[in-house]
Amino acid sequence: MAEVTPIIIDTDPGQDDAVAILLALASPEIDVLGITAVAGNVPLRLTEKNARKICELAGRPDIKVFSGAIRPMVRNLVTAEEVHGKTGLNGPELPDPKMPLQDQYAVDFIVETLMREESGTVTLCALGPLTNIAQALIREPKIAPRIKQLVLMGGGFFEGGNVTPTAEFNIYVDPHAADVVLKSGIQITMMPLDCTHKALTTAKRTASFRNLGSKVGVAVADMLEFFERFDEQKYGTDGGPLHDPCVIAWLLKPELFEGRNINVTVETASELTMGMTVADWWGVTKRPKNVTYMRDIDHEGFFNLLVERLGRL
Ligand code: RIB
Ligand code: CA
């Protein structure tokens, strides 16, 4: 058996977050120590509920779900109901969760877990704005060298932005948190729009989830059919980009992705380019190479992995 990787998933579900969480829960190589909810796609009171709905859909009411930051560190919260629907998980009808929300604040859970677990063993997977991660680094700087790595979905450069012409949503919502994380010195692997926009949920791929015939397969197909319509209209594509599962897929099959170590710096001053991730792909600055920046994906292999793994739930 491959080595088991303990992870914490920080998330703002979100249909694509949901597929990422299901992929993690379906994979024996991954041990989900906890799921921390953050405000993002929809307000916190919904993301923390959606995270529990997804755990119950996966048959995992044992997973610990924590509630975290209700708003970004400095700026006001910007949400994305136009993409994800009012509930943040529009598409399938999922019952309200019965499993409890943990009492502990998400940031305290992240700090406590990293200080308790063996140093260098826990991977953080960030699928939403980086508010919880940044606050944990500020609350206890000693966690930085203890984090094995942070794998995050966020940013974009060659592809531009998806919420402004220059900024991707997760970074745009909390650019100050992203700045703290990018300057923290931790090992970061980034899944930007340059990569995730190549992973489109075509009708054929969505049908392969539905054809699993399971509760999970049908629910995922319903989620994707709702979630993709916004980007299909915007980009004129067959299907929309399935962003967040790229983070978990990289842990399972890194060979599906291609990128390089570069500097990424985020704009936190100019309103015009607020939240822009400036990727020094050609190494023209002397700025430290703080990120492994993924730019390409074997999207066929990615969807084959998703269908195979979700078929196990
Ligand atoms: O820009 C895409 C990202 O923003 C994804 O994580 C999606 O879930 C939203 O949070
Ligand atoms: Ca997300």
PDB file of C-alpha atoms and ligand atoms in Angstrom:
ATOM      1  CA  MET A   1       0.000   0.000   0.000  1.00  0.00           C
ATOM      2  CA  ALA A   2       1.260   3.437  -0.913  1.00  0.00           C
ATOM      3  CA  GLU A   3       2.225   5.667   2.009  1.00  0.00           C
ATOM      4  CA  VAL A   4      -0.842   7.369   3.550  1.00  0.00           C
ATOM      5  CA  THR A   5      -0.761  11.171   3.408  1.00  0.00           C
ATOM      6  CA  PRO A   6      -2.476  13.008   6.285  1.00  0.00           C
ATOM      7  CA  ILE A   7      -4.170  16.176   5.053  1.00  0.00           C
ATOM      8  CA  ILE A   8      -6.356  19.048   6.210  1.00  0.00           C
ATOM      9  CA  ILE A   9      -8.763  20.349   3.548  1.00  0.00           C
ATOM     10  CA  ASP A  10      -9.599  24.076   3.779  1.00  0.00           C
ATOM     11  CA  THR A  11     -12.600  24.769   1.615  1.00  0.00           C
ATOM     12  CA  ASP A  12     -15.561  26.967   0.559  1.00  0.00           C
ATOM     13  CA  PRO A  13     -17.959  24.399  -0.988  1.00  0.00           C
ATOM     14  CA  GLY A  14     -18.801  24.976  -3.875  1.00  0.00           C
ATOM     15  CA  GLN A  15     -19.534  22.137  -6.299  1.00  0.00           C
ATOM     16  CA  ASP A  16     -15.914  21.779  -7.405  1.00  0.00           C
ATOM     17  CA  ASP A  17     -14.819  21.750  -3.759  1.00  0.00           C
ATOM     18  CA  ALA A  18     -17.362  18.961  -3.235  1.00  0.00           C
ATOM     19  CA  VAL A  19     -15.803  16.796  -5.951  1.00  0.00           C
ATOM     20  CA  ALA A  20     -12.345  17.416  -4.465  1.00  0.00           C
ATOM     21  CA  ILE A  21     -13.529  16.352  -0.992  1.00  0.00           C
ATOM     22  CA  LEU A  22     -15.214  13.237  -2.432  1.00  0.00           C
ATOM     23  CA  LEU A  23     -12.009  12.336  -4.297  1.00  0.00           C
ATOM     24  CA  ALA A  24     -10.003  12.640  -1.065  1.00  0.00           C
ATOM     25  CA  LEU A  25     -12.514  10.543   0.909  1.00  0.00           C
ATOM     26  CA  ALA A  26     -12.541   7.878  -1.818  1.00  0.00           C
ATOM     27  CA  SER A  27      -8.750   7.502  -1.827  1.00  0.00           C
ATOM     28  CA  PRO A  28      -7.040   5.194   0.685  1.00  0.00           C
ATOM     29  CA  GLU A  29      -3.726   6.990   0.102  1.00  0.00           C
ATOM     30  CA  ILE A  30      -5.207  10.009   1.891  1.00  0.00           C
ATOM     31  CA  ASP A  31      -6.156  10.418   5.551  1.00  0.00           C
ATOM     32  CA  VAL A  32      -8.407  13.454   6.014  1.00  0.00           C
ATOM     33  CA  LEU A  33      -7.552  14.734   9.516  1.00  0.00           C
ATOM     34  CA  GLY A  34     -10.214  17.422   9.254  1.00  0.00           C
ATOM     35  CA  ILE A  35     -12.085  19.789   6.959  1.00  0.00           C
ATOM     36  CA  THR A  36     -12.026  23.522   7.742  1.00  0.00           C
ATOM     37  CA  ALA A  37     -14.672  25.759   6.178  1.00  0.00           C
ATOM     38  CA  VAL A  38     -13.997  29.339   5.086  1.00  0.00           C
ATOM     39  CA  ALA A  39     -16.216  32.092   3.644  1.00  0.00           C
ATOM     40  CA  GLY A  40     -15.858  32.281  -0.126  1.00  0.00           C
ATOM     41  CA  ASN A  41     -18.207  30.974  -2.796  1.00  0.00           C
ATOM     42  CA  VAL A  42     -21.030  31.506  -0.322  1.00  0.00           C
ATOM     43  CA  PRO A  43     -21.071  32.797   3.286  1.00  0.00           C
ATOM     44  CA  LEU A  44     -19.533  30.697   6.073  1.00  0.00           C
ATOM     45  CA  ARG A  45     -22.894  29.531   7.483  1.00  0.00           C
ATOM     46  CA  LEU A  46     -23.378  27.731   4.146  1.00  0.00           C
ATOM     47  CA  THR A  47     -19.832  26.515   3.472  1.00  0.00           C
ATOM     48  CA  GLU A  48     -19.637  24.826   6.872  1.00  0.00           C
ATOM     49  CA  LYS A  49     -23.036  23.158   6.227  1.00  0.00           C
ATOM     50  CA  ASN A  50     -22.099  22.145   2.673  1.00  0.00           C
ATOM     51  CA  ALA A  51     -18.878  20.539   3.864  1.00  0.00           C
ATOM     52  CA  ARG A  52     -20.908  18.319   6.197  1.00  0.00           C
ATOM     53  CA  LYS A  53     -23.482  17.532   3.476  1.00  0.00           C
ATOM     54  CA  ILE A  54     -20.626  16.270   1.285  1.00  0.00           C
ATOM     55  CA  CYS A  55     -19.137  14.116   4.069  1.00  0.00           C
ATOM     56  CA  GLU A  56     -22.550  12.520   4.620  1.00  0.00           C
ATOM     57  CA  LEU A  57     -22.994  12.005   0.859  1.00  0.00           C
ATOM     58  CA  ALA A  58     -19.681  10.101   0.978  1.00  0.00           C
ATOM     59  CA  GLY A  59     -20.931   8.051   3.939  1.00  0.00           C
ATOM     60  CA  ARG A  60     -18.356   9.681   6.231  1.00  0.00           C
ATOM     61  CA  PRO A  61     -20.215  11.418   9.097  1.00  0.00           C
ATOM     62  CA  ASP A  62     -17.102  10.645  11.206  1.00  0.00           C
ATOM     63  CA  ILE A  63     -15.057  13.363   9.474  1.00  0.00           C
ATOM     64  CA  LYS A  64     -14.398  16.404  11.682  1.00  0.00           C
ATOM     65  CA  VAL A  65     -15.664  19.640  10.113  1.00  0.00           C
ATOM     66  CA  PHE A  66     -14.686  23.006  11.592  1.00  0.00           C
ATOM     67  CA  SER A  67     -15.954  26.509  10.970  1.00  0.00           C
ATOM     68  CA  GLY A  68     -13.368  29.214  10.266  1.00  0.00           C
ATOM     69  CA  ALA A  69     -13.103  32.778   9.019  1.00  0.00           C
ATOM     70  CA  ILE A  70     -16.418  34.511   8.365  1.00  0.00           C
ATOM     71  CA  ARG A  71     -14.731  37.187   6.160  1.00  0.00           C
ATOM     72  CA  PRO A  72     -11.386  38.035   4.548  1.00  0.00           C
ATOM     73  CA  MET A  73      -8.593  39.588   6.648  1.00  0.00           C
ATOM     74  CA  VAL A  74      -8.945  43.147   5.308  1.00  0.00           C
ATOM     75  CA  ARG A  75     -11.403  43.401   2.412  1.00  0.00           C
ATOM     76  CA  ASN A  76     -15.151  42.772   2.498  1.00  0.00           C
ATOM     77  CA  LEU A  77     -16.354  39.307   1.512  1.00  0.00           C
ATOM     78  CA  VAL A  78     -17.153  38.757  -2.161  1.00  0.00           C
ATOM     79  CA  THR A  79     -19.190  35.621  -2.908  1.00  0.00           C
ATOM     80  CA  ALA A  80     -20.069  33.725  -6.122  1.00  0.00           C
ATOM     81  CA  GLU A  81     -23.724  32.648  -5.941  1.00  0.00           C
ATOM     82  CA  GLU A  82     -23.995  33.390  -9.671  1.00  0.00           C
ATOM     83  CA  VAL A  83     -21.700  30.409 -10.237  1.00  0.00           C
ATOM     84  CA  HIS A  84     -22.579  28.027  -7.390  1.00  0.00           C
ATOM     85  CA  GLY A  85     -26.228  28.957  -6.715  1.00  0.00           C
ATOM     86  CA  LYS A  86     -27.783  30.374  -3.551  1.00  0.00           C
ATOM     87  CA  THR A  87     -26.910  27.353  -1.415  1.00  0.00           C
ATOM     88  CA  GLY A  88     -23.415  27.069  -2.867  1.00  0.00           C
ATOM     89  CA  LEU A  89     -24.195  23.457  -3.731  1.00  0.00           C
ATOM     90  CA  ASN A  90     -27.064  23.824  -6.205  1.00  0.00           C
ATOM     91  CA  GLY A  91     -27.772  20.874  -8.487  1.00  0.00           C
ATOM     92  CA  PRO A  92     -28.559  17.836  -6.320  1.00  0.00           C
ATOM     93  CA  GLU A  93     -31.072  17.876  -3.458  1.00  0.00           C
ATOM     94  CA  LEU A  94     -28.852  16.968  -0.484  1.00  0.00           C
ATOM     95  CA  PRO A  95     -30.418  16.656   2.980  1.00  0.00           C
ATOM     96  CA  ASP A  96     -29.400  19.006   5.789  1.00  0.00           C
ATOM     97  CA  PRO A  97     -26.488  17.427   7.680  1.00  0.00           C
ATOM     98  CA  LYS A  98     -27.059  15.416  10.870  1.00  0.00           C
ATOM     99  CA  MET A  99     -23.346  15.216  11.747  1.00  0.00           C
ATOM    100  CA  PRO A 100     -22.206  17.924  14.172  1.00  0.00           C
ATOM    101  CA  LEU A 101     -19.964  20.880  13.435  1.00  0.00           C
ATOM    102  CA  GLN A 102     -16.906  20.773  15.718  1.00  0.00           C
ATOM    103  CA  ASP A 103     -16.827  23.389  18.497  1.00  0.00           C
ATOM    104  CA  GLN A 104     -13.176  24.261  17.969  1.00  0.00           C
ATOM    105  CA  TYR A 105     -12.415  27.247  15.684  1.00  0.00           C
ATOM    106  CA  ALA A 106     -10.866  26.079  12.410  1.00  0.00           C
ATOM    107  CA  VAL A 107      -7.707  28.151  12.799  1.00  0.00           C
ATOM    108  CA  ASP A 108      -7.093  26.661  16.252  1.00  0.00           C
ATOM    109  CA  PHE A 109      -7.628  23.154  14.823  1.00  0.00           C
ATOM    110  CA  ILE A 110      -5.066  23.809  12.079  1.00  0.00           C
ATOM    111  CA  VAL A 111      -2.493  25.137  14.588  1.00  0.00           C
ATOM    112  CA  GLU A 112      -3.141  22.397  17.169  1.00  0.00           C
ATOM    113  CA  THR A 113      -2.930  19.618  14.569  1.00  0.00           C
ATOM    114  CA  LEU A 114       0.321  20.915  13.073  1.00  0.00           C
ATOM    115  CA  MET A 115       1.891  21.337  16.536  1.00  0.00           C
ATOM    116  CA  ARG A 116       0.800  17.808  17.582  1.00  0.00           C
ATOM    117  CA  GLU A 117       1.475  15.726  14.470  1.00  0.00           C
ATOM    118  CA  GLU A 118       5.066  14.824  13.592  1.00  0.00           C
ATOM    119  CA  SER A 119       6.755  17.809  11.947  1.00  0.00           C
ATOM    120  CA  GLY A 120       6.794  17.682   8.144  1.00  0.00           C
ATOM    121  CA  THR A 121       4.029  15.079   7.810  1.00  0.00           C
ATOM    122  CA  VAL A 122       0.784  17.060   7.366  1.00  0.00           C
ATOM    123  CA  THR A 123      -0.245  18.463   3.967  1.00  0.00           C
ATOM    124  CA  LEU A 124      -2.633  21.419   3.761  1.00  0.00           C
ATOM    125  CA  CYS A 125      -5.027  21.476   0.777  1.00  0.00           C
ATOM    126  CA  ALA A 126      -6.596  24.898   0.209  1.00  0.00           C
ATOM    127  CA  LEU A 127      -9.607  25.054  -2.099  1.00  0.00           C
ATOM    128  CA  GLY A 128     -10.924  28.530  -1.252  1.00  0.00           C
ATOM    129  CA  PRO A 129      -9.731  31.951  -0.089  1.00  0.00           C
ATOM    130  CA  LEU A 130      -6.605  31.573   2.096  1.00  0.00           C
ATOM    131  CA  THR A 131      -7.974  33.395   5.152  1.00  0.00           C
ATOM    132  CA  ASN A 132      -7.824  30.392   7.540  1.00  0.00           C
ATOM    133  CA  ILE A 133      -4.343  29.377   6.407  1.00  0.00           C
ATOM    134  CA  ALA A 134      -2.958  32.909   6.776  1.00  0.00           C
ATOM    135  CA  GLN A 135      -4.565  33.351  10.184  1.00  0.00           C
ATOM    136  CA  ALA A 136      -3.041  30.060  11.371  1.00  0.00           C
ATOM    137  CA  LEU A 137       0.420  31.209  10.210  1.00  0.00           C
ATOM    138  CA  ILE A 138      -0.044  34.523  12.047  1.00  0.00           C
ATOM    139  CA  ARG A 139      -1.468  32.889  15.190  1.00  0.00           C
ATOM    140  CA  GLU A 140       1.448  30.455  15.477  1.00  0.00           C
ATOM    141  CA  PRO A 141       4.449  31.105  13.165  1.00  0.00           C
ATOM    142  CA  LYS A 142       6.046  27.895  14.490  1.00  0.00           C
ATOM    143  CA  ILE A 143       3.668  25.888  12.269  1.00  0.00           C
ATOM    144  CA  ALA A 144       5.345  27.101   9.047  1.00  0.00           C
ATOM    145  CA  PRO A 145       8.340  24.710   9.135  1.00  0.00           C
ATOM    146  CA  ARG A 146       6.086  21.902  10.388  1.00  0.00           C
ATOM    147  CA  ILE A 147       3.822  21.974   7.306  1.00  0.00           C
ATOM    148  CA  LYS A 148       4.910  19.309   4.813  1.00  0.00           C
ATOM    149  CA  GLN A 149       3.431  21.321   1.936  1.00  0.00           C
ATOM    150  CA  LEU A 150       0.482  23.449   0.929  1.00  0.00           C
ATOM    151  CA  VAL A 151      -1.310  22.501  -2.284  1.00  0.00           C
ATOM    152  CA  LEU A 152      -3.741  25.226  -3.312  1.00  0.00           C
ATOM    153  CA  MET A 153      -6.157  26.035  -6.092  1.00  0.00           C
ATOM    154  CA  GLY A 154      -5.808  29.708  -6.902  1.00  0.00           C
ATOM    155  CA  GLY A 155      -4.296  32.366  -9.096  1.00  0.00           C
ATOM    156  CA  GLY A 156      -3.792  32.618 -12.809  1.00  0.00           C
ATOM    157  CA  PHE A 157      -1.485  34.504 -15.114  1.00  0.00           C
ATOM    158  CA  PHE A 158      -1.409  33.429 -18.787  1.00  0.00           C
ATOM    159  CA  GLU A 159      -5.162  32.741 -18.550  1.00  0.00           C
ATOM    160  CA  GLY A 160      -5.900  36.061 -16.824  1.00  0.00           C
ATOM    161  CA  GLY A 161      -8.501  36.146 -14.072  1.00  0.00           C
ATOM    162  CA  ASN A 162     -12.034  34.789 -13.672  1.00  0.00           C
ATOM    163  CA  VAL A 163     -13.515  37.386 -11.331  1.00  0.00           C
ATOM    164  CA  THR A 164     -11.676  40.430 -12.718  1.00  0.00           C
ATOM    165  CA  PRO A 165      -9.603  40.604 -15.902  1.00  0.00           C
ATOM    166  CA  THR A 166      -6.506  39.898 -13.793  1.00  0.00           C
ATOM    167  CA  ALA A 167      -7.560  38.027 -10.631  1.00  0.00           C
ATOM    168  CA  GLU A 168      -8.774  34.510  -9.848  1.00  0.00           C
ATOM    169  CA  PHE A 169     -11.602  34.270  -7.280  1.00  0.00           C
ATOM    170  CA  ASN A 170      -9.848  32.567  -4.307  1.00  0.00           C
ATOM    171  CA  ILE A 171      -6.954  35.032  -4.359  1.00  0.00           C
ATOM    172  CA  TYR A 172      -9.161  38.033  -5.188  1.00  0.00           C
ATOM    173  CA  VAL A 173     -11.436  37.431  -2.188  1.00  0.00           C
ATOM    174  CA  ASP A 174      -8.515  37.588   0.249  1.00  0.00           C
ATOM    175  CA  PRO A 175      -5.347  38.906  -1.433  1.00  0.00           C
ATOM    176  CA  HIS A 176      -3.799  39.870   1.929  1.00  0.00           C
ATOM    177  CA  ALA A 177      -4.111  36.282   3.133  1.00  0.00           C
ATOM    178  CA  ALA A 178      -2.570  35.080  -0.123  1.00  0.00           C
ATOM    179  CA  ASP A 179       0.323  37.516   0.419  1.00  0.00           C
ATOM    180  CA  VAL A 180       0.977  36.109   3.917  1.00  0.00           C
ATOM    181  CA  VAL A 181       0.937  32.545   2.543  1.00  0.00           C
ATOM    182  CA  LEU A 182       3.137  33.280  -0.495  1.00  0.00           C
ATOM    183  CA  LYS A 183       5.760  34.956   1.749  1.00  0.00           C
ATOM    184  CA  SER A 184       5.614  32.276   4.483  1.00  0.00           C
ATOM    185  CA  GLY A 185       8.431  30.124   3.135  1.00  0.00           C
ATOM    186  CA  ILE A 186       6.305  26.964   3.143  1.00  0.00           C
ATOM    187  CA  GLN A 187       6.497  24.514   0.239  1.00  0.00           C
ATOM    188  CA  ILE A 188       3.611  25.581  -2.076  1.00  0.00           C
ATOM    189  CA  THR A 189       2.188  23.835  -5.127  1.00  0.00           C
ATOM    190  CA  MET A 190      -0.286  26.053  -6.972  1.00  0.00           C
ATOM    191  CA  MET A 191      -3.090  24.945  -9.318  1.00  0.00           C
ATOM    192  CA  PRO A 192      -3.921  28.191 -11.189  1.00  0.00           C
ATOM    193  CA  LEU A 193      -6.502  28.815 -13.892  1.00  0.00           C
ATOM    194  CA  ASP A 194      -3.691  28.228 -16.423  1.00  0.00           C
ATOM    195  CA  CYS A 195      -3.984  24.569 -15.440  1.00  0.00           C
ATOM    196  CA  THR A 196      -7.583  24.138 -14.285  1.00  0.00           C
ATOM    197  CA  HIS A 197      -9.065  25.747 -17.403  1.00  0.00           C
ATOM    198  CA  LYS A 198      -7.751  22.721 -19.298  1.00  0.00           C
ATOM    199  CA  ALA A 199      -9.851  20.339 -17.155  1.00  0.00           C
ATOM    200  CA  LEU A 200     -13.315  20.828 -18.640  1.00  0.00           C
ATOM    201  CA  THR A 201     -16.395  18.896 -17.515  1.00  0.00           C
ATOM    202  CA  THR A 202     -17.639  17.980 -21.001  1.00  0.00           C
ATOM    203  CA  ALA A 203     -21.114  16.459 -21.404  1.00  0.00           C
ATOM    204  CA  LYS A 204     -19.464  13.072 -22.030  1.00  0.00           C
ATOM    205  CA  ARG A 205     -17.452  13.303 -18.824  1.00  0.00           C
ATOM    206  CA  THR A 206     -20.450  14.400 -16.777  1.00  0.00           C
ATOM    207  CA  ALA A 207     -22.385  11.430 -18.212  1.00  0.00           C
ATOM    208  CA  SER A 208     -19.612   9.080 -17.023  1.00  0.00           C
ATOM    209  CA  PHE A 209     -20.283  10.225 -13.452  1.00  0.00           C
ATOM    210  CA  ARG A 210     -24.041   9.789 -13.889  1.00  0.00           C
ATOM    211  CA  ASN A 211     -23.503   6.339 -15.409  1.00  0.00           C
ATOM    212  CA  LEU A 212     -21.850   5.208 -12.179  1.00  0.00           C
ATOM    213  CA  GLY A 213     -25.485   4.939 -11.067  1.00  0.00           C
ATOM    214  CA  SER A 214     -24.497   5.486  -7.430  1.00  0.00           C
ATOM    215  CA  LYS A 215     -25.871   8.206  -5.118  1.00  0.00           C
ATOM    216  CA  VAL A 216     -22.479   9.921  -5.339  1.00  0.00           C
ATOM    217  CA  GLY A 217     -22.207   9.584  -9.119  1.00  0.00           C
ATOM    218  CA  VAL A 218     -25.669  11.009  -9.750  1.00  0.00           C
ATOM    219  CA  ALA A 219     -25.174  13.835  -7.212  1.00  0.00           C
ATOM    220  CA  VAL A 220     -21.828  14.776  -8.801  1.00  0.00           C
ATOM    221  CA  ALA A 221     -23.391  14.815 -12.283  1.00  0.00           C
ATOM    222  CA  ASP A 222     -26.193  17.057 -10.968  1.00  0.00           C
ATOM    223  CA  MET A 223     -23.601  19.363  -9.348  1.00  0.00           C
ATOM    224  CA  LEU A 224     -21.508  19.621 -12.510  1.00  0.00           C
ATOM    225  CA  GLU A 225     -24.506  20.264 -14.759  1.00  0.00           C
ATOM    226  CA  PHE A 226     -25.403  23.214 -12.550  1.00  0.00           C
ATOM    227  CA  PHE A 227     -21.856  24.461 -11.927  1.00  0.00           C
ATOM    228  CA  GLU A 228     -20.641  24.355 -15.543  1.00  0.00           C
ATOM    229  CA  ARG A 229     -23.406  26.449 -17.079  1.00  0.00           C
ATOM    230  CA  PHE A 230     -21.883  29.785 -15.932  1.00  0.00           C
ATOM    231  CA  ASP A 231     -18.489  29.119 -17.548  1.00  0.00           C
ATOM    232  CA  GLU A 232     -20.044  27.509 -20.645  1.00  0.00           C
ATOM    233  CA  GLN A 233     -21.950  30.740 -21.300  1.00  0.00           C
ATOM    234  CA  LYS A 234     -18.938  32.894 -20.467  1.00  0.00           C
ATOM    235  CA  TYR A 235     -16.296  30.993 -22.448  1.00  0.00           C
ATOM    236  CA  GLY A 236     -18.501  29.303 -25.051  1.00  0.00           C
ATOM    237  CA  THR A 237     -17.036  25.916 -24.128  1.00  0.00           C
ATOM    238  CA  ASP A 238     -18.539  22.422 -23.784  1.00  0.00           C
ATOM    239  CA  GLY A 239     -18.359  22.165 -20.027  1.00  0.00           C
ATOM    240  CA  GLY A 240     -16.665  24.269 -17.374  1.00  0.00           C
ATOM    241  CA  PRO A 241     -13.301  24.006 -15.594  1.00  0.00           C
ATOM    242  CA  LEU A 242     -13.230  21.614 -12.636  1.00  0.00           C
ATOM    243  CA  HIS A 243     -10.780  23.572 -10.484  1.00  0.00           C
ATOM    244  CA  ASP A 244     -10.492  22.187  -6.950  1.00  0.00           C
ATOM    245  CA  PRO A 245     -10.149  18.416  -7.568  1.00  0.00           C
ATOM    246  CA  CYS A 246      -6.811  19.216  -9.289  1.00  0.00           C
ATOM    247  CA  VAL A 247      -5.387  19.765  -5.778  1.00  0.00           C
ATOM    248  CA  ILE A 248      -6.266  16.248  -4.565  1.00  0.00           C
ATOM    249  CA  ALA A 249      -5.464  14.638  -7.940  1.00  0.00           C
ATOM    250  CA  TRP A 250      -1.938  16.070  -7.687  1.00  0.00           C
ATOM    251  CA  LEU A 251      -1.431  14.296  -4.357  1.00  0.00           C
ATOM    252  CA  LEU A 252      -2.625  11.028  -5.916  1.00  0.00           C
ATOM    253  CA  LYS A 253      -0.993  11.238  -9.378  1.00  0.00           C
ATOM    254  CA  PRO A 254       1.457  14.184  -9.646  1.00  0.00           C
ATOM    255  CA  GLU A 255       2.506  12.859 -13.047  1.00  0.00           C
ATOM    256  CA  LEU A 256      -0.795  14.177 -14.421  1.00  0.00           C
ATOM    257  CA  PHE A 257       0.544  17.733 -14.023  1.00  0.00           C
ATOM    258  CA  GLU A 258       3.404  19.817 -15.351  1.00  0.00           C
ATOM    259  CA  GLY A 259       4.840  23.027 -13.936  1.00  0.00           C
ATOM    260  CA  ARG A 260       7.967  24.682 -12.653  1.00  0.00           C
ATOM    261  CA  ASN A 261       9.404  26.449  -9.607  1.00  0.00           C
ATOM    262  CA  ILE A 262       8.939  30.183 -10.016  1.00  0.00           C
ATOM    263  CA  ASN A 263       8.188  33.330  -8.069  1.00  0.00           C
ATOM    264  CA  VAL A 264       4.560  34.275  -7.596  1.00  0.00           C
ATOM    265  CA  THR A 265       3.719  37.613  -5.982  1.00  0.00           C
ATOM    266  CA  VAL A 266       0.204  38.932  -5.375  1.00  0.00           C
ATOM    267  CA  GLU A 267      -1.094  42.464  -5.911  1.00  0.00           C
ATOM    268  CA  THR A 268      -2.538  43.970  -2.699  1.00  0.00           C
ATOM    269  CA  ALA A 269      -2.376  47.710  -3.494  1.00  0.00           C
ATOM    270  CA  SER A 270      -3.838  48.572  -6.900  1.00  0.00           C
ATOM    271  CA  GLU A 271      -7.644  48.269  -7.195  1.00  0.00           C
ATOM    272  CA  LEU A 272      -7.180  47.734 -10.948  1.00  0.00           C
ATOM    273  CA  THR A 273      -5.164  44.518 -10.492  1.00  0.00           C
ATOM    274  CA  MET A 274      -6.093  43.609  -6.894  1.00  0.00           C
ATOM    275  CA  GLY A 275      -5.462  39.904  -6.265  1.00  0.00           C
ATOM    276  CA  MET A 276      -3.483  39.388  -9.456  1.00  0.00           C
ATOM    277  CA  THR A 277      -0.872  36.615  -9.097  1.00  0.00           C
ATOM    278  CA  VAL A 278       2.194  37.845 -10.960  1.00  0.00           C
ATOM    279  CA  ALA A 279       3.934  34.659 -12.124  1.00  0.00           C
ATOM    280  CA  ASP A 280       7.593  35.164 -13.037  1.00  0.00           C
ATOM    281  CA  TRP A 281       7.516  32.180 -15.447  1.00  0.00           C
ATOM    282  CA  TRP A 282      10.686  33.287 -17.314  1.00  0.00           C
ATOM    283  CA  GLY A 283      12.674  34.150 -14.181  1.00  0.00           C
ATOM    284  CA  VAL A 284      13.225  37.795 -15.118  1.00  0.00           C
ATOM    285  CA  THR A 285      13.253  38.960 -11.479  1.00  0.00           C
ATOM    286  CA  LYS A 286      15.440  38.040  -8.550  1.00  0.00           C
ATOM    287  CA  ARG A 287      12.378  37.298  -6.440  1.00  0.00           C
ATOM    288  CA  PRO A 288      12.545  33.969  -4.541  1.00  0.00           C
ATOM    289  CA  LYS A 289      11.095  30.893  -6.264  1.00  0.00           C
ATOM    290  CA  ASN A 290       8.330  30.349  -3.691  1.00  0.00           C
ATOM    291  CA  VAL A 291       5.861  28.239  -5.718  1.00  0.00           C
ATOM    292  CA  THR A 292       5.673  25.155  -7.910  1.00  0.00           C
ATOM    293  CA  TYR A 293       3.282  26.623 -10.493  1.00  0.00           C
ATOM    294  CA  MET A 294       1.284  24.080 -12.501  1.00  0.00           C
ATOM    295  CA  ARG A 295       0.532  25.053 -16.075  1.00  0.00           C
ATOM    296  CA  ASP A 296      -0.465  21.788 -17.757  1.00  0.00           C
ATOM    297  CA  ILE A 297      -2.655  18.772 -17.001  1.00  0.00           C
ATOM    298  CA  ASP A 298      -3.375  15.393 -18.612  1.00  0.00           C
ATOM    299  CA  HIS A 299      -7.113  16.104 -18.466  1.00  0.00           C
ATOM    300  CA  GLU A 300      -8.115  12.694 -19.841  1.00  0.00           C
ATOM    301  CA  GLY A 301      -6.102  10.995 -17.099  1.00  0.00           C
ATOM    302  CA  PHE A 302      -7.527  13.422 -14.538  1.00  0.00           C
ATOM    303  CA  PHE A 303     -11.147  12.556 -15.355  1.00  0.00           C
ATOM    304  CA  ASN A 304     -10.383   8.833 -15.568  1.00  0.00           C
ATOM    305  CA  LEU A 305      -8.947   9.048 -12.032  1.00  0.00           C
ATOM    306  CA  LEU A 306     -12.010  10.956 -10.816  1.00  0.00           C
ATOM    307  CA  VAL A 307     -14.521   8.467 -12.255  1.00  0.00           C
ATOM    308  CA  GLU A 308     -12.561   5.451 -11.005  1.00  0.00           C
ATOM    309  CA  ARG A 309     -12.212   6.828  -7.474  1.00  0.00           C
ATOM    310  CA  LEU A 310     -15.715   8.261  -7.088  1.00  0.00           C
ATOM    311  CA  GLY A 311     -16.978   4.914  -8.318  1.00  0.00           C
ATOM    312  CA  ARG A 312     -15.664   3.456  -5.070  1.00  0.00           C
ATOM    313  CA  LEU A 313     -18.017   5.537  -2.885  1.00  0.00           C
TER     314      LEU A 313
HETATM  315  O1  RIB B   1     -11.633  30.396  -9.146  1.00  0.00           O
HETATM  316  C1  RIB B   1     -12.057  29.082  -8.840  1.00  0.00           C
HETATM  317  C2  RIB B   1     -12.077  28.870  -7.375  1.00  0.00           C
HETATM  318  O2  RIB B   1     -13.018  29.758  -6.780  1.00  0.00           O
HETATM  319  C3  RIB B   1     -12.552  27.459  -6.978  1.00  0.00           C
HETATM  320  O3  RIB B   1     -11.944  27.088  -5.767  1.00  0.00           O
HETATM  321  C4  RIB B   1     -14.028  27.645  -6.781  1.00  0.00           C
HETATM  322  O4  RIB B   1     -14.578  26.692  -5.852  1.00  0.00           O
HETATM  323  C5  RIB B   1     -14.065  29.022  -6.182  1.00  0.00           C
HETATM  324  O5  RIB B   1     -13.802  28.887  -4.779  1.00  0.00           O
HETATM  325 CA    CA B   2     -13.357  26.433  -3.872  1.00  0.00          CA
END
